Amino acid sequence: MMDILINFENTYEPISIESDFSEMTFHSRQKDGANELILVQIKPLNNPNLPNVHNLGFGPPDGNGRFRDDVRLRHADVPKVFSTVLFHSLNFLNENPKLIVGIDGSDDLRATLYQMMFKTNKKYLDDFFVPLGVDYYVRIFRDGNYEQDEFGNYIAKPRAEQFDYNRSRHDLYRYYLFRLK
Amino acid sequence: MAEYKKMANSHPEKATSAQTKTSRVDSLSQVIRNKKEADDFMSEVESAFQRAK
């Protein structure tokens, strides 16, 4: 997997930005030469108990005001795409310094990209952000059974820690958080 | 920041309209089931941020 080197001096120009910085769009050139419109969203979670965590995601607009994260694009310049998204996040946090941005490693590929992005760019990003990693755990009772809900599903609980840069791409966090340094 | 906003304002194209919360089911939202769990988690997050500084 290629290294994603973040550089806030090399980002795509925004096409639109919401006044509260919750959304922005830009064009990402694809390997076939086409320009793909990318929508970046930083939105409150669907959980009223976590008002200070906003989820970051991006992808092609789905036509309903949201983005698709289930399509595989062939960006000509992947580092520039991630630099653009993170630069927008930096501007969002500058506007909302008390908020925390969260990234859901929704599948292994995305989680690997995010984990390697933080790891590869530690020195660069340390000037801007403080990152955390979040794992999910299930409690084991004294009788050896795992905690379950009434439907028999295991009850996972999150645990946040300082981002461990020694973790490999095969030891991914489930969720990533960062805020302004 | 001002330059960033200015860049955007110079391009009238707009791709989105909905002012909504994220539509997808965020995994963190799923594993925080009540306010106490949220408060405990955010306390842990704050401590981790402080240690990481």
JSON list of C-alpha atoms in Angstrom, two decimals:
[
{"chain": "A", "resi": 1, "resn": "MET", "atom": "CA", "xyz": [0.00, 0.00, 0.00]},
{"chain": "A", "resi": 2, "resn": "MET", "atom": "CA", "xyz": [1.31, 3.42, -0.93]},
{"chain": "A", "resi": 3, "resn": "ASP", "atom": "CA", "xyz": [2.24, 5.98, 1.69]},
{"chain": "A", "resi": 4, "resn": "ILE", "atom": "CA", "xyz": [-0.19, 8.88, 1.96]},
{"chain": "A", "resi": 5, "resn": "LEU", "atom": "CA", "xyz": [1.94, 11.93, 2.59]},
{"chain": "A", "resi": 6, "resn": "ILE", "atom": "CA", "xyz": [-0.15, 14.81, 3.89]},
{"chain": "A", "resi": 7, "resn": "ASN", "atom": "CA", "xyz": [0.71, 18.30, 2.67]},
{"chain": "A", "resi": 8, "resn": "PHE", "atom": "CA", "xyz": [-1.64, 21.18, 3.41]},
{"chain": "A", "resi": 9, "resn": "GLU", "atom": "CA", "xyz": [0.17, 23.22, 0.76]},
{"chain": "A", "resi": 10, "resn": "ASN", "atom": "CA", "xyz": [-1.01, 20.79, -1.90]},
{"chain": "A", "resi": 11, "resn": "THR", "atom": "CA", "xyz": [-4.79, 20.45, -1.75]},
{"chain": "A", "resi": 12, "resn": "TYR", "atom": "CA", "xyz": [-7.63, 20.63, -4.23]},
{"chain": "A", "resi": 13, "resn": "GLU", "atom": "CA", "xyz": [-9.41, 23.96, -4.42]},
{"chain": "A", "resi": 14, "resn": "PRO", "atom": "CA", "xyz": [-12.85, 23.90, -2.78]},
{"chain": "A", "resi": 15, "resn": "ILE", "atom": "CA", "xyz": [-15.86, 24.23, -5.04]},
{"chain": "A", "resi": 16, "resn": "SER", "atom": "CA", "xyz": [-18.32, 24.91, -2.25]},
{"chain": "A", "resi": 17, "resn": "ILE", "atom": "CA", "xyz": [-18.08, 25.25, 1.51]},
{"chain": "A", "resi": 18, "resn": "GLU", "atom": "CA", "xyz": [-20.96, 25.47, 3.96]},
{"chain": "A", "resi": 19, "resn": "SER", "atom": "CA", "xyz": [-20.74, 28.53, 6.18]},
{"chain": "A", "resi": 20, "resn": "ASP", "atom": "CA", "xyz": [-20.36, 26.32, 9.26]},
{"chain": "A", "resi": 21, "resn": "PHE", "atom": "CA", "xyz": [-17.74, 24.19, 7.47]},
{"chain": "A", "resi": 22, "resn": "SER", "atom": "CA", "xyz": [-19.87, 21.07, 7.89]},
{"chain": "A", "resi": 23, "resn": "GLU", "atom": "CA", "xyz": [-19.59, 20.38, 4.17]},
{"chain": "A", "resi": 24, "resn": "MET", "atom": "CA", "xyz": [-17.27, 21.10, 1.30]},
{"chain": "A", "resi": 25, "resn": "THR", "atom": "CA", "xyz": [-16.85, 19.79, -2.20]},
{"chain": "A", "resi": 26, "resn": "PHE", "atom": "CA", "xyz": [-13.93, 19.50, -4.54]},
{"chain": "A", "resi": 27, "resn": "HIS", "atom": "CA", "xyz": [-13.03, 17.77, -7.77]},
{"chain": "A", "resi": 28, "resn": "SER", "atom": "CA", "xyz": [-10.60, 14.86, -7.64]},
{"chain": "A", "resi": 29, "resn": "ARG", "atom": "CA", "xyz": [-8.96, 13.92, -10.90]},
{"chain": "A", "resi": 30, "resn": "GLN", "atom": "CA", "xyz": [-9.24, 10.20, -11.58]},
{"chain": "A", "resi": 31, "resn": "LYS", "atom": "CA", "xyz": [-6.70, 7.95, -13.26]},
{"chain": "A", "resi": 32, "resn": "ASP", "atom": "CA", "xyz": [-8.86, 7.88, -16.39]},
{"chain": "A", "resi": 33, "resn": "GLY", "atom": "CA", "xyz": [-8.69, 11.69, -16.56]},
{"chain": "A", "resi": 34, "resn": "ALA", "atom": "CA", "xyz": [-12.24, 12.33, -15.36]},
{"chain": "A", "resi": 35, "resn": "ASN", "atom": "CA", "xyz": [-12.98, 14.78, -12.58]},
{"chain": "A", "resi": 36, "resn": "GLU", "atom": "CA", "xyz": [-15.00, 13.21, -9.76]},
{"chain": "A", "resi": 37, "resn": "LEU", "atom": "CA", "xyz": [-16.94, 15.49, -7.45]},
{"chain": "A", "resi": 38, "resn": "ILE", "atom": "CA", "xyz": [-16.17, 14.64, -3.82]},
{"chain": "A", "resi": 39, "resn": "LEU", "atom": "CA", "xyz": [-18.34, 15.69, -0.90]},
{"chain": "A", "resi": 40, "resn": "VAL", "atom": "CA", "xyz": [-16.72, 16.04, 2.51]},
{"chain": "A", "resi": 41, "resn": "GLN", "atom": "CA", "xyz": [-19.08, 16.06, 5.48]},
{"chain": "A", "resi": 42, "resn": "ILE", "atom": "CA", "xyz": [-18.37, 16.66, 9.15]},
{"chain": "A", "resi": 43, "resn": "LYS", "atom": "CA", "xyz": [-21.66, 16.03, 10.89]},
{"chain": "A", "resi": 44, "resn": "PRO", "atom": "CA", "xyz": [-22.94, 15.40, 14.42]},
{"chain": "A", "resi": 45, "resn": "LEU", "atom": "CA", "xyz": [-23.29, 11.73, 15.27]},
{"chain": "A", "resi": 46, "resn": "ASN", "atom": "CA", "xyz": [-26.69, 10.12, 15.38]},
{"chain": "A", "resi": 47, "resn": "ASN", "atom": "CA", "xyz": [-26.33, 10.01, 19.13]},
{"chain": "A", "resi": 48, "resn": "PRO", "atom": "CA", "xyz": [-27.48, 12.95, 21.26]},
{"chain": "A", "resi": 49, "resn": "ASN", "atom": "CA", "xyz": [-25.25, 11.80, 24.09]},
{"chain": "A", "resi": 50, "resn": "LEU", "atom": "CA", "xyz": [-22.12, 12.61, 22.09]},
{"chain": "A", "resi": 51, "resn": "PRO", "atom": "CA", "xyz": [-22.70, 16.21, 21.00]},
{"chain": "A", "resi": 52, "resn": "ASN", "atom": "CA", "xyz": [-19.02, 17.11, 20.84]},
{"chain": "A", "resi": 53, "resn": "VAL", "atom": "CA", "xyz": [-18.01, 14.35, 18.43]},
{"chain": "A", "resi": 54, "resn": "HIS", "atom": "CA", "xyz": [-18.61, 14.98, 14.74]},
{"chain": "A", "resi": 55, "resn": "ASN", "atom": "CA", "xyz": [-18.10, 12.29, 12.15]},
{"chain": "A", "resi": 56, "resn": "LEU", "atom": "CA", "xyz": [-15.88, 12.96, 9.15]},
{"chain": "A", "resi": 57, "resn": "GLY", "atom": "CA", "xyz": [-16.57, 11.18, 5.90]},
{"chain": "A", "resi": 58, "resn": "PHE", "atom": "CA", "xyz": [-16.24, 11.78, 2.20]},
{"chain": "A", "resi": 59, "resn": "GLY", "atom": "CA", "xyz": [-17.16, 10.35, -1.14]},
{"chain": "A", "resi": 60, "resn": "PRO", "atom": "CA", "xyz": [-19.16, 11.11, -4.29]},
{"chain": "A", "resi": 61, "resn": "PRO", "atom": "CA", "xyz": [-22.49, 12.87, -3.56]},
{"chain": "A", "resi": 62, "resn": "ASP", "atom": "CA", "xyz": [-25.43, 10.46, -3.59]},
{"chain": "A", "resi": 63, "resn": "GLY", "atom": "CA", "xyz": [-27.90, 13.07, -4.85]},
{"chain": "A", "resi": 64, "resn": "ASN", "atom": "CA", "xyz": [-29.70, 13.22, -1.52]},
{"chain": "A", "resi": 65, "resn": "GLY", "atom": "CA", "xyz": [-27.34, 15.54, 0.29]},
{"chain": "A", "resi": 66, "resn": "ARG", "atom": "CA", "xyz": [-25.08, 12.79, 1.47]},
{"chain": "A", "resi": 67, "resn": "PHE", "atom": "CA", "xyz": [-22.09, 10.92, 0.13]},
{"chain": "A", "resi": 68, "resn": "ARG", "atom": "CA", "xyz": [-21.43, 7.37, -0.95]},
{"chain": "A", "resi": 69, "resn": "ASP", "atom": "CA", "xyz": [-18.66, 5.45, 0.77]},
{"chain": "A", "resi": 70, "resn": "ASP", "atom": "CA", "xyz": [-19.35, 2.18, -0.98]},
{"chain": "A", "resi": 71, "resn": "VAL", "atom": "CA", "xyz": [-17.69, 3.06, -4.27]},
{"chain": "A", "resi": 72, "resn": "ARG", "atom": "CA", "xyz": [-14.07, 2.45, -5.13]},
{"chain": "A", "resi": 73, "resn": "LEU", "atom": "CA", "xyz": [-12.61, 5.46, -6.92]},
{"chain": "A", "resi": 74, "resn": "ARG", "atom": "CA", "xyz": [-9.27, 5.53, -8.70]},
{"chain": "A", "resi": 75, "resn": "HIS", "atom": "CA", "xyz": [-7.90, 8.89, -7.58]},
{"chain": "A", "resi": 76, "resn": "ALA", "atom": "CA", "xyz": [-4.93, 10.10, -9.61]},
{"chain": "A", "resi": 77, "resn": "ASP", "atom": "CA", "xyz": [-3.48, 11.73, -6.48]},
{"chain": "A", "resi": 78, "resn": "VAL", "atom": "CA", "xyz": [-4.59, 9.98, -3.30]},
{"chain": "A", "resi": 79, "resn": "PRO", "atom": "CA", "xyz": [-2.31, 12.03, -0.99]},
{"chain": "A", "resi": 80, "resn": "LYS", "atom": "CA", "xyz": [-3.85, 15.21, -2.39]},
{"chain": "A", "resi": 81, "resn": "VAL", "atom": "CA", "xyz": [-7.35, 13.89, -1.70]},
{"chain": "A", "resi": 82, "resn": "PHE", "atom": "CA", "xyz": [-6.54, 13.07, 1.92]},
{"chain": "A", "resi": 83, "resn": "SER", "atom": "CA", "xyz": [-4.65, 16.36, 2.32]},
{"chain": "A", "resi": 84, "resn": "THR", "atom": "CA", "xyz": [-7.72, 18.20, 1.08]},
{"chain": "A", "resi": 85, "resn": "VAL", "atom": "CA", "xyz": [-10.04, 16.35, 3.45]},
{"chain": "A", "resi": 86, "resn": "LEU", "atom": "CA", "xyz": [-7.76, 16.84, 6.44]},
{"chain": "A", "resi": 87, "resn": "PHE", "atom": "CA", "xyz": [-7.15, 20.49, 5.58]},
{"chain": "A", "resi": 88, "resn": "HIS", "atom": "CA", "xyz": [-10.88, 21.02, 5.58]},
{"chain": "A", "resi": 89, "resn": "SER", "atom": "CA", "xyz": [-11.06, 19.25, 8.95]},
{"chain": "A", "resi": 90, "resn": "LEU", "atom": "CA", "xyz": [-8.41, 21.62, 10.26]},
{"chain": "A", "resi": 91, "resn": "ASN", "atom": "CA", "xyz": [-10.48, 24.59, 9.14]},
{"chain": "A", "resi": 92, "resn": "PHE", "atom": "CA", "xyz": [-13.59, 23.04, 10.64]},
{"chain": "A", "resi": 93, "resn": "LEU", "atom": "CA", "xyz": [-11.85, 22.61, 13.99]},
{"chain": "A", "resi": 94, "resn": "ASN", "atom": "CA", "xyz": [-10.45, 26.11, 13.85]},
{"chain": "A", "resi": 95, "resn": "GLU", "atom": "CA", "xyz": [-14.05, 27.27, 13.53]},
{"chain": "A", "resi": 96, "resn": "ASN", "atom": "CA", "xyz": [-15.21, 24.81, 16.21]},
{"chain": "A", "resi": 97, "resn": "PRO", "atom": "CA", "xyz": [-12.24, 24.38, 18.55]},
{"chain": "A", "resi": 98, "resn": "LYS", "atom": "CA", "xyz": [-14.20, 22.55, 21.25]},
{"chain": "A", "resi": 99, "resn": "LEU", "atom": "CA", "xyz": [-15.33, 19.80, 18.92]},
{"chain": "A", "resi": 100, "resn": "ILE", "atom": "CA", "xyz": [-13.70, 16.43, 18.22]},
{"chain": "A", "resi": 101, "resn": "VAL", "atom": "CA", "xyz": [-13.64, 14.89, 14.77]},
{"chain": "A", "resi": 102, "resn": "GLY", "atom": "CA", "xyz": [-14.24, 11.16, 14.53]},
{"chain": "A", "resi": 103, "resn": "ILE", "atom": "CA", "xyz": [-13.49, 8.78, 11.68]},
{"chain": "A", "resi": 104, "resn": "ASP", "atom": "CA", "xyz": [-15.21, 5.43, 11.47]},
{"chain": "A", "resi": 105, "resn": "GLY", "atom": "CA", "xyz": [-12.99, 2.71, 10.09]},
{"chain": "A", "resi": 106, "resn": "SER", "atom": "CA", "xyz": [-16.08, 1.28, 8.43]},
{"chain": "A", "resi": 107, "resn": "ASP", "atom": "CA", "xyz": [-14.16, -1.36, 6.52]},
{"chain": "A", "resi": 108, "resn": "ASP", "atom": "CA", "xyz": [-10.64, -2.72, 6.64]},
{"chain": "A", "resi": 109, "resn": "LEU", "atom": "CA", "xyz": [-9.47, -0.79, 3.60]},
{"chain": "A", "resi": 110, "resn": "ARG", "atom": "CA", "xyz": [-10.60, 2.56, 4.93]},
{"chain": "A", "resi": 111, "resn": "ALA", "atom": "CA", "xyz": [-9.37, 1.83, 8.45]},
{"chain": "A", "resi": 112, "resn": "THR", "atom": "CA", "xyz": [-5.98, 0.84, 7.05]},
{"chain": "A", "resi": 113, "resn": "LEU", "atom": "CA", "xyz": [-5.78, 4.06, 5.06]},
{"chain": "A", "resi": 114, "resn": "TYR", "atom": "CA", "xyz": [-6.64, 6.17, 8.09]},
{"chain": "A", "resi": 115, "resn": "GLN", "atom": "CA", "xyz": [-4.29, 4.30, 10.39]},
{"chain": "A", "resi": 116, "resn": "MET", "atom": "CA", "xyz": [-1.39, 4.54, 7.94]},
{"chain": "A", "resi": 117, "resn": "MET", "atom": "CA", "xyz": [-2.19, 8.19, 7.28]},
{"chain": "A", "resi": 118, "resn": "PHE", "atom": "CA", "xyz": [-1.79, 9.08, 10.95]},
{"chain": "A", "resi": 119, "resn": "LYS", "atom": "CA", "xyz": [1.24, 6.86, 11.34]},
{"chain": "A", "resi": 120, "resn": "THR", "atom": "CA", "xyz": [3.11, 8.00, 8.23]},
{"chain": "A", "resi": 121, "resn": "ASN", "atom": "CA", "xyz": [2.45, 11.68, 8.92]},
{"chain": "A", "resi": 122, "resn": "LYS", "atom": "CA", "xyz": [3.00, 11.74, 12.66]},
{"chain": "A", "resi": 123, "resn": "LYS", "atom": "CA", "xyz": [5.61, 14.50, 12.59]},
{"chain": "A", "resi": 124, "resn": "TYR", "atom": "CA", "xyz": [3.64, 16.66, 10.15]},
{"chain": "A", "resi": 125, "resn": "LEU", "atom": "CA", "xyz": [0.23, 16.24, 11.80]},
{"chain": "A", "resi": 126, "resn": "ASP", "atom": "CA", "xyz": [1.62, 16.71, 15.31]},
{"chain": "A", "resi": 127, "resn": "ASP", "atom": "CA", "xyz": [1.75, 20.42, 14.55]},
{"chain": "A", "resi": 128, "resn": "PHE", "atom": "CA", "xyz": [-2.01, 20.51, 14.05]},
{"chain": "A", "resi": 129, "resn": "PHE", "atom": "CA", "xyz": [-3.87, 17.62, 15.68]},
{"chain": "A", "resi": 130, "resn": "VAL", "atom": "CA", "xyz": [-3.91, 15.30, 18.67]},
{"chain": "A", "resi": 131, "resn": "PRO", "atom": "CA", "xyz": [-5.10, 11.86, 17.52]},
{"chain": "A", "resi": 132, "resn": "LEU", "atom": "CA", "xyz": [-6.61, 9.03, 19.56]},
{"chain": "A", "resi": 133, "resn": "GLY", "atom": "CA", "xyz": [-7.45, 5.46, 18.66]},
{"chain": "A", "resi": 134, "resn": "VAL", "atom": "CA", "xyz": [-10.58, 3.69, 19.88]},
{"chain": "A", "resi": 135, "resn": "ASP", "atom": "CA", "xyz": [-10.97, -0.07, 20.31]},
{"chain": "A", "resi": 136, "resn": "TYR", "atom": "CA", "xyz": [-14.20, -1.84, 21.15]},
{"chain": "A", "resi": 137, "resn": "TYR", "atom": "CA", "xyz": [-14.26, -4.47, 23.89]},
{"chain": "A", "resi": 138, "resn": "VAL", "atom": "CA", "xyz": [-16.76, -6.97, 25.24]},
{"chain": "A", "resi": 139, "resn": "ARG", "atom": "CA", "xyz": [-16.92, -7.66, 28.99]},
{"chain": "A", "resi": 140, "resn": "ILE", "atom": "CA", "xyz": [-16.29, -11.19, 30.20]},
{"chain": "A", "resi": 141, "resn": "PHE", "atom": "CA", "xyz": [-18.21, -12.22, 33.33]},
{"chain": "A", "resi": 142, "resn": "ARG", "atom": "CA", "xyz": [-16.66, -14.32, 36.07]},
{"chain": "A", "resi": 143, "resn": "ASP", "atom": "CA", "xyz": [-18.46, -17.38, 34.72]},
{"chain": "A", "resi": 144, "resn": "GLY", "atom": "CA", "xyz": [-16.71, -16.95, 31.39]},
{"chain": "A", "resi": 145, "resn": "ASN", "atom": "CA", "xyz": [-19.72, -15.70, 29.46]},
{"chain": "A", "resi": 146, "resn": "TYR", "atom": "CA", "xyz": [-19.54, -12.56, 27.35]},
{"chain": "A", "resi": 147, "resn": "GLU", "atom": "CA", "xyz": [-21.92, -9.70, 28.08]},
{"chain": "A", "resi": 148, "resn": "GLN", "atom": "CA", "xyz": [-24.90, -9.80, 25.71]},
{"chain": "A", "resi": 149, "resn": "ASP", "atom": "CA", "xyz": [-28.09, -7.85, 25.19]},
{"chain": "A", "resi": 150, "resn": "GLU", "atom": "CA", "xyz": [-31.57, -9.38, 25.28]},
{"chain": "A", "resi": 151, "resn": "PHE", "atom": "CA", "xyz": [-31.17, -10.52, 21.67]},
{"chain": "A", "resi": 152, "resn": "GLY", "atom": "CA", "xyz": [-27.92, -12.35, 22.31]},
{"chain": "A", "resi": 153, "resn": "ASN", "atom": "CA", "xyz": [-25.72, -9.74, 20.67]},
{"chain": "A", "resi": 154, "resn": "TYR", "atom": "CA", "xyz": [-22.42, -9.02, 22.35]},
{"chain": "A", "resi": 155, "resn": "ILE", "atom": "CA", "xyz": [-22.32, -5.60, 24.01]},
{"chain": "A", "resi": 156, "resn": "ALA", "atom": "CA", "xyz": [-19.25, -3.76, 22.80]},
{"chain": "A", "resi": 157, "resn": "LYS", "atom": "CA", "xyz": [-17.85, -0.83, 24.74]},
{"chain": "A", "resi": 158, "resn": "PRO", "atom": "CA", "xyz": [-15.37, 1.70, 23.38]},
{"chain": "A", "resi": 159, "resn": "ARG", "atom": "CA", "xyz": [-12.03, 2.46, 24.95]},
{"chain": "A", "resi": 160, "resn": "ALA", "atom": "CA", "xyz": [-9.97, 5.41, 23.79]},
{"chain": "A", "resi": 161, "resn": "GLU", "atom": "CA", "xyz": [-6.22, 5.65, 24.08]},
{"chain": "A", "resi": 162, "resn": "GLN", "atom": "CA", "xyz": [-3.36, 7.76, 22.81]},
{"chain": "A", "resi": 163, "resn": "PHE", "atom": "CA", "xyz": [-2.72, 6.81, 19.22]},
{"chain": "A", "resi": 164, "resn": "ASP", "atom": "CA", "xyz": [-0.19, 3.99, 19.30]},
{"chain": "A", "resi": 165, "resn": "TYR", "atom": "CA", "xyz": [2.12, 4.58, 16.35]},
{"chain": "A", "resi": 166, "resn": "ASN", "atom": "CA", "xyz": [3.72, 1.19, 16.86]},
{"chain": "A", "resi": 167, "resn": "ARG", "atom": "CA", "xyz": [0.56, -0.66, 15.93]},
{"chain": "A", "resi": 168, "resn": "SER", "atom": "CA", "xyz": [0.75, -2.31, 12.55]},
{"chain": "A", "resi": 169, "resn": "ARG", "atom": "CA", "xyz": [-1.71, -2.12, 9.69]},
{"chain": "A", "resi": 170, "resn": "HIS", "atom": "CA", "xyz": [-2.93, -5.53, 10.83]},
{"chain": "A", "resi": 171, "resn": "ASP", "atom": "CA", "xyz": [-3.84, -4.20, 14.27]},
{"chain": "A", "resi": 172, "resn": "LEU", "atom": "CA", "xyz": [-6.34, -1.54, 13.34]},
{"chain": "A", "resi": 173, "resn": "TYR", "atom": "CA", "xyz": [-8.34, 0.68, 15.61]},
{"chain": "A", "resi": 174, "resn": "ARG", "atom": "CA", "xyz": [-12.08, 0.57, 15.17]},
{"chain": "A", "resi": 175, "resn": "TYR", "atom": "CA", "xyz": [-12.52, 4.33, 15.38]},
{"chain": "A", "resi": 176, "resn": "TYR", "atom": "CA", "xyz": [-10.27, 7.37, 15.23]},
{"chain": "A", "resi": 177, "resn": "LEU", "atom": "CA", "xyz": [-10.63, 10.71, 17.00]},
{"chain": "A", "resi": 178, "resn": "PHE", "atom": "CA", "xyz": [-8.67, 13.92, 16.66]},
{"chain": "A", "resi": 179, "resn": "ARG", "atom": "CA", "xyz": [-8.91, 17.50, 17.76]},
{"chain": "A", "resi": 180, "resn": "LEU", "atom": "CA", "xyz": [-6.82, 20.62, 17.56]},
{"chain": "A", "resi": 181, "resn": "LYS", "atom": "CA", "xyz": [-3.45, 20.51, 19.19]},
{"chain": "B", "resi": 1, "resn": "MET", "atom": "CA", "xyz": [-9.06, 30.67, 6.93]},
{"chain": "B", "resi": 2, "resn": "ALA", "atom": "CA", "xyz": [-10.33, 33.82, 5.24]},
{"chain": "B", "resi": 3, "resn": "GLU", "atom": "CA", "xyz": [-8.54, 32.82, 2.06]},
{"chain": "B", "resi": 4, "resn": "TYR", "atom": "CA", "xyz": [-10.07, 29.36, 2.29]},
{"chain": "B", "resi": 5, "resn": "LYS", "atom": "CA", "xyz": [-13.60, 30.77, 2.50]},
{"chain": "B", "resi": 6, "resn": "LYS", "atom": "CA", "xyz": [-12.83, 33.22, -0.25]},
{"chain": "B", "resi": 7, "resn": "MET", "atom": "CA", "xyz": [-11.76, 30.38, -2.55]},
{"chain": "B", "resi": 8, "resn": "ALA", "atom": "CA", "xyz": [-15.06, 28.65, -1.98]},
{"chain": "B", "resi": 9, "resn": "ASN", "atom": "CA", "xyz": [-17.13, 31.77, -2.47]},
{"chain": "B", "resi": 10, "resn": "SER", "atom": "CA", "xyz": [-15.53, 32.35, -5.85]},
{"chain": "B", "resi": 11, "resn": "HIS", "atom": "CA", "xyz": [-17.10, 29.11, -7.09]},
{"chain": "B", "resi": 12, "resn": "PRO", "atom": "CA", "xyz": [-20.90, 29.13, -7.11]},
{"chain": "B", "resi": 13, "resn": "GLU", "atom": "CA", "xyz": [-21.41, 25.42, -7.87]},
{"chain": "B", "resi": 14, "resn": "LYS", "atom": "CA", "xyz": [-23.13, 23.61, -5.06]},
{"chain": "B", "resi": 15, "resn": "ALA", "atom": "CA", "xyz": [-23.48, 19.89, -4.74]},
{"chain": "B", "resi": 16, "resn": "THR", "atom": "CA", "xyz": [-25.52, 19.39, -1.60]},
{"chain": "B", "resi": 17, "resn": "SER", "atom": "CA", "xyz": [-28.55, 20.76, 0.09]},
{"chain": "B", "resi": 18, "resn": "ALA", "atom": "CA", "xyz": [-29.50, 18.67, 3.08]},
{"chain": "B", "resi": 19, "resn": "GLN", "atom": "CA", "xyz": [-28.61, 20.01, 6.51]},
{"chain": "B", "resi": 20, "resn": "THR", "atom": "CA", "xyz": [-28.78, 16.71, 8.29]},
{"chain": "B", "resi": 21, "resn": "LYS", "atom": "CA", "xyz": [-26.90, 14.60, 10.71]},
{"chain": "B", "resi": 22, "resn": "THR", "atom": "CA", "xyz": [-24.84, 11.84, 9.19]},
{"chain": "B", "resi": 23, "resn": "SER", "atom": "CA", "xyz": [-27.19, 9.29, 7.67]},
{"chain": "B", "resi": 24, "resn": "ARG", "atom": "CA", "xyz": [-25.06, 6.22, 8.08]},
{"chain": "B", "resi": 25, "resn": "VAL", "atom": "CA", "xyz": [-25.05, 4.37, 11.34]},
{"chain": "B", "resi": 26, "resn": "ASP", "atom": "CA", "xyz": [-21.82, 5.41, 12.92]},
{"chain": "B", "resi": 27, "resn": "SER", "atom": "CA", "xyz": [-20.26, 2.59, 14.91]},
{"chain": "B", "resi": 28, "resn": "LEU", "atom": "CA", "xyz": [-19.40, 4.82, 17.86]},
{"chain": "B", "resi": 29, "resn": "SER", "atom": "CA", "xyz": [-23.04, 5.86, 18.11]},
{"chain": "B", "resi": 30, "resn": "GLN", "atom": "CA", "xyz": [-23.99, 2.21, 18.30]},
{"chain": "B", "resi": 31, "resn": "VAL", "atom": "CA", "xyz": [-21.69, 1.30, 21.17]},
{"chain": "B", "resi": 32, "resn": "ILE", "atom": "CA", "xyz": [-22.70, 4.29, 23.31]},
{"chain": "B", "resi": 33, "resn": "ARG", "atom": "CA", "xyz": [-26.16, 3.38, 24.56]},
{"chain": "B", "resi": 34, "resn": "ASN", "atom": "CA", "xyz": [-26.93, 5.99, 27.19]},
{"chain": "B", "resi": 35, "resn": "LYS", "atom": "CA", "xyz": [-25.74, 9.22, 28.75]},
{"chain": "B", "resi": 36, "resn": "LYS", "atom": "CA", "xyz": [-23.71, 7.55, 31.46]},
{"chain": "B", "resi": 37, "resn": "GLU", "atom": "CA", "xyz": [-21.75, 5.54, 28.93]},
{"chain": "B", "resi": 38, "resn": "ALA", "atom": "CA", "xyz": [-21.24, 8.70, 26.91]},
{"chain": "B", "resi": 39, "resn": "ASP", "atom": "CA", "xyz": [-20.06, 10.65, 29.93]},
{"chain": "B", "resi": 40, "resn": "ASP", "atom": "CA", "xyz": [-17.67, 7.86, 30.94]},
{"chain": "B", "resi": 41, "resn": "PHE", "atom": "CA", "xyz": [-16.32, 7.62, 27.41]},
{"chain": "B", "resi": 42, "resn": "MET", "atom": "CA", "xyz": [-15.86, 11.37, 26.99]},
{"chain": "B", "resi": 43, "resn": "SER", "atom": "CA", "xyz": [-14.07, 11.53, 30.32]},
{"chain": "B", "resi": 44, "resn": "GLU", "atom": "CA", "xyz": [-11.73, 8.81, 29.10]},
{"chain": "B", "resi": 45, "resn": "VAL", "atom": "CA", "xyz": [-11.28, 10.65, 25.80]},
{"chain": "B", "resi": 46, "resn": "GLU", "atom": "CA", "xyz": [-10.42, 13.89, 27.59]},
{"chain": "B", "resi": 47, "resn": "SER", "atom": "CA", "xyz": [-7.85, 12.10, 29.76]},
{"chain": "B", "resi": 48, "resn": "ALA", "atom": "CA", "xyz": [-6.29, 10.48, 26.71]},
{"chain": "B", "resi": 49, "resn": "PHE", "atom": "CA", "xyz": [-6.09, 13.85, 24.94]},
{"chain": "B", "resi": 50, "resn": "GLN", "atom": "CA", "xyz": [-4.39, 15.37, 27.97]},
{"chain": "B", "resi": 51, "resn": "ARG", "atom": "CA", "xyz": [-1.87, 12.52, 28.16]},
{"chain": "B", "resi": 52, "resn": "ALA", "atom": "CA", "xyz": [-1.20, 12.79, 24.44]},
{"chain": "B", "resi": 53, "resn": "LYS", "atom": "CA", "xyz": [-0.28, 16.48, 24.58]}
]
